[in-house]
mmCIF file of C-alpha atoms in Angstrom:
data_model
loop_
_atom_site.group_PDB
_atom_site.id
_atom_site.type_symbol
_atom_site.label_atom_id
_atom_site.label_comp_id
_atom_site.label_asym_id
_atom_site.label_seq_id
_atom_site.Cartn_x
_atom_site.Cartn_y
_atom_site.Cartn_z
ATOM 1 C CA UNK N 16 106.162 100.753 116.912
ATOM 2 C CA UNK N 17 105.096 103.647 119.083
ATOM 3 C CA UNK N 18 105.347 107.434 118.843
ATOM 4 C CA UNK N 19 108.907 107.522 120.219
ATOM 5 C CA UNK N 20 110.093 104.973 117.635
ATOM 6 C CA UNK N 21 108.483 107.094 114.928
ATOM 7 C CA UNK N 22 110.259 110.210 116.240
ATOM 8 C CA UNK N 23 113.568 108.331 116.187
ATOM 9 C CA UNK N 24 112.938 107.313 112.571
ATOM 10 C CA UNK N 25 111.892 110.837 111.607
ATOM 11 C CA UNK N 26 115.036 112.355 113.123
ATOM 12 C CA UNK N 27 117.329 109.807 111.471
ATOM 13 C CA UNK N 28 115.720 110.419 108.095
ATOM 14 C CA UNK N 29 116.653 114.071 108.435
ATOM 15 C CA UNK N 30 120.175 113.375 109.690
ATOM 16 C CA UNK N 31 121.467 109.806 109.660
ATOM 17 C CA UNK N 32 124.749 110.944 111.234
ATOM 18 C CA UNK N 33 123.203 112.042 114.515
ATOM 19 C CA UNK N 34 125.160 110.888 117.519
ATOM 20 C CA UNK N 35 123.287 108.772 120.026
ATOM 21 C CA UNK N 36 123.498 111.686 122.475
ATOM 22 C CA UNK N 37 121.927 114.122 119.999
ATOM 23 C CA UNK N 38 119.286 111.612 118.951
ATOM 24 C CA UNK N 39 118.307 110.969 122.582
ATOM 25 C CA UNK N 40 118.027 114.720 123.204
ATOM 26 C CA UNK N 41 115.865 115.247 120.131
ATOM 27 C CA UNK N 42 113.422 112.486 121.090
ATOM 28 C CA UNK N 43 113.568 113.495 124.770
ATOM 29 C CA UNK N 44 114.719 110.133 126.078
ATOM 30 C CA UNK N 45 117.833 109.084 127.954
ATOM 31 C CA UNK N 46 120.661 107.440 126.032
ATOM 32 C CA UNK N 47 120.140 103.868 127.194
ATOM 33 C CA UNK N 48 116.489 103.518 126.108
ATOM 34 C CA UNK N 49 117.261 105.408 122.885
ATOM 35 C CA UNK N 50 120.062 102.960 122.136
ATOM 36 C CA UNK N 51 117.807 99.954 122.835
ATOM 37 C CA UNK N 52 115.074 101.362 120.610
ATOM 38 C CA UNK N 53 117.546 102.182 117.839
ATOM 39 C CA UNK N 54 118.974 98.664 117.975
ATOM 40 C CA UNK N 55 115.448 97.182 117.894
ATOM 41 C CA UNK N 56 114.515 99.334 114.888
ATOM 42 C CA UNK N 57 117.623 98.151 113.050
ATOM 43 C CA UNK N 58 117.007 94.498 113.997
ATOM 44 C CA UNK N 59 113.368 94.672 112.864
ATOM 45 C CA UNK N 60 114.353 96.022 109.456
ATOM 46 C CA UNK N 61 112.563 99.343 109.979
ATOM 47 C CA UNK N 62 116.018 100.885 109.496
ATOM 48 C CA UNK N 63 117.541 99.058 106.562
ATOM 49 C CA UNK N 64 120.794 101.013 106.384
ATOM 50 C CA UNK N 65 122.586 104.333 106.430
ATOM 51 C CA UNK N 66 124.077 106.166 103.475
ATOM 52 C CA UNK N 67 125.378 109.457 102.187
ATOM 53 C CA UNK N 68 123.183 111.372 99.756
ATOM 54 C CA UNK N 69 125.341 112.429 96.807
ATOM 55 C CA UNK N 70 124.600 115.371 94.514
ATOM 56 C CA UNK N 71 124.644 113.880 90.988
ATOM 57 C CA UNK N 72 125.768 117.165 89.409
ATOM 58 C CA UNK N 73 128.837 117.345 91.634
ATOM 59 C CA UNK N 74 129.977 113.834 90.666
ATOM 60 C CA UNK N 75 129.304 114.319 86.947
ATOM 61 C CA UNK N 76 126.009 112.421 86.682
ATOM 62 C CA UNK N 77 123.664 115.343 86.121
ATOM 63 C CA UNK N 78 121.798 113.926 83.126
ATOM 64 C CA UNK N 79 118.717 111.992 84.187
ATOM 65 C CA UNK N 80 116.155 110.001 82.272
ATOM 66 C CA UNK N 81 113.032 108.081 83.148
ATOM 67 C CA UNK N 82 112.766 104.942 81.056
ATOM 68 C CA UNK N 83 109.434 103.215 80.531
ATOM 69 C CA UNK N 84 109.669 99.549 79.578
ATOM 70 C CA UNK N 85 106.844 97.473 78.163
ATOM 71 C CA UNK N 86 107.490 93.747 78.109
ATOM 72 C CA UNK N 87 106.639 91.566 75.127
ATOM 73 C CA UNK N 88 105.485 88.900 77.571
ATOM 74 C CA UNK N 89 105.547 89.345 81.319
ATOM 75 C CA UNK N 90 105.833 85.753 82.492
ATOM 76 C CA UNK N 91 107.870 83.542 84.821
ATOM 77 C CA UNK N 92 110.731 83.273 82.355
ATOM 78 C CA UNK N 93 111.054 86.876 81.183
ATOM 79 C CA UNK N 94 110.509 88.738 84.463
ATOM 80 C CA UNK N 95 113.443 87.204 86.398
ATOM 81 C CA UNK N 96 115.737 87.523 83.368
ATOM 82 C CA UNK N 97 114.790 91.173 82.895
ATOM 83 C CA UNK N 98 115.115 91.929 86.623
ATOM 84 C CA UNK N 99 118.578 90.354 86.753
ATOM 85 C CA UNK N 100 119.752 92.196 83.633
ATOM 86 C CA UNK N 101 118.520 95.571 84.944
ATOM 87 C CA UNK N 102 120.190 94.959 88.313
ATOM 88 C CA UNK N 103 123.532 94.649 86.472
ATOM 89 C CA UNK N 104 123.327 98.144 84.922
ATOM 90 C CA UNK N 105 124.944 100.631 87.335
ATOM 91 C CA UNK N 106 123.431 103.639 85.589
ATOM 92 C CA UNK N 107 119.959 102.402 86.576
ATOM 93 C CA UNK N 108 119.637 103.985 90.008
ATOM 94 C CA UNK N 109 116.034 102.928 90.573
ATOM 95 C CA UNK N 110 113.928 100.221 88.959
ATOM 96 C CA UNK N 111 110.248 99.794 89.691
ATOM 97 C CA UNK N 112 107.963 97.026 88.423
ATOM 98 C CA UNK N 113 104.524 98.462 87.812
ATOM 99 C CA UNK N 114 100.963 97.239 87.474
ATOM 100 C CA UNK N 115 99.534 98.024 84.058
ATOM 101 C CA UNK N 116 101.330 99.559 81.119
ATOM 102 C CA UNK N 117 104.254 100.184 81.093
ATOM 103 C CA UNK N 118 105.596 97.221 83.022
ATOM 104 C CA UNK N 119 108.679 98.963 84.444
ATOM 105 C CA UNK N 120 109.942 102.425 85.266
ATOM 106 C CA UNK N 121 113.714 102.865 85.388
ATOM 107 C CA UNK N 122 115.477 105.957 86.683
ATOM 108 C CA UNK N 123 118.834 106.468 85.013
ATOM 109 C CA UNK N 124 121.764 108.767 85.856
ATOM 110 C CA UNK N 125 124.555 109.397 83.343
ATOM 111 C CA UNK N 126 126.962 112.250 82.569
ATOM 112 C CA UNK N 127 125.322 113.559 79.396
ATOM 113 C CA UNK N 128 123.189 112.834 76.328
ATOM 114 C CA UNK N 129 125.911 110.906 74.436
ATOM 115 C CA UNK N 130 126.371 108.649 77.480
ATOM 116 C CA UNK N 131 122.618 108.059 77.596
ATOM 117 C CA UNK N 132 122.588 107.228 73.894
ATOM 118 C CA UNK N 133 125.359 104.660 74.420
ATOM 119 C CA UNK N 134 123.484 103.169 77.400
ATOM 120 C CA UNK N 135 120.305 102.971 75.290
ATOM 121 C CA UNK N 136 122.053 101.410 72.291
ATOM 122 C CA UNK N 137 124.235 98.953 74.184
ATOM 123 C CA UNK N 138 122.216 97.957 77.246
ATOM 124 C CA UNK N 139 118.627 99.173 77.443
ATOM 125 C CA UNK N 140 117.608 98.134 73.924
ATOM 126 C CA UNK N 141 119.083 94.670 74.541
ATOM 127 C CA UNK N 142 117.198 93.865 77.759
ATOM 128 C CA UNK N 143 115.490 90.459 77.603
ATOM 129 C CA UNK N 144 111.787 90.177 76.867
ATOM 130 C CA UNK N 145 111.283 93.828 75.962
ATOM 131 C CA UNK N 146 108.732 94.984 73.389
ATOM 132 C CA UNK N 147 109.165 98.745 73.775
ATOM 133 C CA UNK N 148 111.493 101.155 75.568
ATOM 134 C CA UNK N 149 110.534 104.822 75.820
ATOM 135 C CA UNK N 150 112.265 107.551 77.733
ATOM 136 C CA UNK N 151 111.590 110.989 79.079
ATOM 137 C CA UNK N 152 114.432 113.288 79.956
ATOM 138 C CA UNK N 153 114.401 114.902 83.391
ATOM 139 C CA UNK N 154 114.229 118.682 83.130
ATOM 140 C CA UNK N 155 114.395 119.457 86.838
ATOM 141 C CA UNK N 156 114.135 117.490 90.072
ATOM 142 C CA UNK N 157 111.540 119.024 92.367
ATOM 143 C CA UNK N 158 111.378 116.410 95.161
ATOM 144 C CA UNK N 159 114.033 113.751 95.583
ATOM 145 C CA UNK N 160 114.600 111.233 98.331
ATOM 146 C CA UNK N 161 112.054 112.863 100.637
ATOM 147 C CA UNK N 162 111.780 111.329 104.114
ATOM 148 C CA UNK N 163 108.837 109.005 104.625
ATOM 149 C CA UNK N 164 105.892 110.733 106.339
ATOM 150 C CA UNK N 165 105.999 108.764 109.601
#
């Protein structure tokens, strides 16, 4: 990956809907080499997809929580079961396995506090292999989905 590839990635992180013509102009390359490089970046996995960024408030999911999960035993049986169970909860919009304590950090988006309470009671408290679940409510998002510094 060279400097031009990095410029292509930087531009697409800012605007994934750029036309090939606009992208080529921004990276100061003709369309054909830009297209080849773009295709190569997609094929290599450097670009893993394209998506719309949705404002959670606008779609009624403005209540956020960070959930810290400590496993009772983090072993070959409990980790895959926990991972699979978390992957089935649509309100969990990000799940990170961590080194140290806690074992996991989950980012949750729901409409309001009663919805979070239901999620906690019905799903989060029933996750397999869990010793402790603690949460912190999000007061304000300062940085979200920032482009990678490439």
